[in-house]
Coordinates of C-alpha atoms in Angstrom, one line a residue:
M1 CA 22.0 21.6 5.5
V2 CA 21.7 19.3 8.5
D3 CA 18.5 21.1 9.6
N4 CA 17.0 20.5 6.1
L5 CA 17.8 16.8 6.3
E6 CA 16.4 16.5 9.8
N7 CA 13.2 18.1 8.7
K8 CA 13.0 15.7 5.8
L9 CA 13.6 12.8 8.2
K10 CA 10.8 14.0 10.4
N11 CA 8.4 14.3 7.4
K12 CA 9.3 10.8 6.3
Q13 CA 8.8 9.4 9.8
Q14 CA 5.4 11.1 9.9
Q15 CA 4.6 9.7 6.5
L16 CA 5.4 6.2 7.8
V17 CA 3.1 6.7 10.8
G18 CA 0.4 8.0 8.6
F19 CA 0.9 5.0 6.3
K20 CA 0.4 2.6 9.2
K21 CA -2.9 4.4 10.1
V22 CA -4.2 4.1 6.5
I23 CA -3.7 0.3 6.2
P24 CA -7.0 -0.7 8.0
K25 CA -8.9 1.7 5.9
I26 CA -7.4 0.3 2.7
I27 CA -8.2 -3.2 3.8
L28 CA -11.9 -2.3 4.6
I29 CA -12.3 -0.6 1.2
I30 CA -10.8 -3.6 -0.6
I31 CA -13.2 -6.0 1.2
L32 CA -16.2 -3.8 0.4
S33 CA -15.1 -3.3 -3.2
N34 CA -15.2 -7.1 -3.8
F35 CA -18.9 -7.0 -3.3
I36 CA -19.4 -4.2 -5.8
L37 CA -16.9 -5.6 -8.3
P38 CA -19.4 -8.1 -9.9
Y39 CA -21.7 -5.3 -11.0
L40 CA -19.1 -3.5 -13.1
P41 CA -19.7 -4.0 -16.8
H42 CA -16.4 -5.4 -17.9
P43 CA -16.2 -8.5 -20.2
R44 CA -13.8 -10.4 -18.0
I45 CA -15.9 -9.7 -14.9
E46 CA -19.0 -10.8 -16.7
R47 CA -17.3 -14.0 -17.8
V48 CA -16.2 -14.9 -14.3
L49 CA -19.7 -13.9 -13.0
N50 CA -21.3 -16.3 -15.5
E51 CA -18.9 -19.1 -14.7
K52 CA -18.7 -18.8 -10.9
G53 CA -21.8 -16.8 -9.9
Y54 CA -21.9 -13.8 -7.6
W55 CA -20.4 -15.4 -4.5
G56 CA -17.7 -17.2 -6.6
T57 CA -16.8 -13.8 -8.1
V58 CA -16.6 -12.2 -4.7
L59 CA -14.5 -15.0 -3.3
W60 CA -12.2 -15.0 -6.4
G61 CA -11.7 -11.2 -6.1
T62 CA -11.0 -11.5 -2.3
L63 CA -8.4 -14.2 -3.0
I64 CA -6.7 -12.1 -5.6
M65 CA -6.8 -9.0 -3.5
S66 CA -5.6 -10.8 -0.4
I67 CA -2.5 -11.9 -2.3
V68 CA -1.7 -8.7 -4.2
I69 CA -2.6 -5.9 -1.8
P70 CA -0.3 -7.0 1.1
I71 CA 2.6 -7.3 -1.3
V72 CA 2.0 -3.8 -2.6
L73 CA 1.6 -2.4 0.9
Y74 CA 4.7 -4.1 2.1
I75 CA 6.8 -2.8 -0.8
R76 CA 5.6 0.7 -0.1
Y77 CA 6.5 0.3 3.6
L78 CA 10.0 -0.9 2.6
N79 CA 10.4 2.1 0.3
I80 CA 9.5 4.5 3.1
Q81 CA 11.9 2.7 5.4
D82 CA 14.6 2.9 2.8
E83 CA 14.1 6.6 2.3
I84 CA 14.4 7.1 6.1
S85 CA 17.6 5.2 6.3
N86 CA 19.0 7.1 3.3
I87 CA 18.2 10.4 5.0
K88 CA 19.8 9.2 8.3
R89 CA 23.0 8.2 6.3
E90 CA 23.1 11.7 4.7
I91 CA 22.7 13.3 8.1
L92 CA 25.6 11.3 9.5
K93 CA 27.8 12.2 6.5
E94 CA 27.0 15.9 6.9
K95 CA 27.8 15.8 10.7
N96 CA 31.1 14.0 10.1
K97 CA 32.3 16.6 7.6

């Protein structure tokens, strides 16, 4: 049982390391997607594009993404950390039995 939990712990720690490596790629994709976003045929995007122009839409999208994405990434990071601490707690319980 302890070996199974230790393997789970190693997998979660590797997942955390992998998550940290993916963050720069996600940020790059988000930055590039803001330049493509104004070309999508969606009524709200077209309305913002007509009101603010191309660069206004890019800056507006960048502002929204710069607020939302770090929050989402940080919440995911905390979830992985929480899972790791839960597994460590379970290992300690099993060893103390």
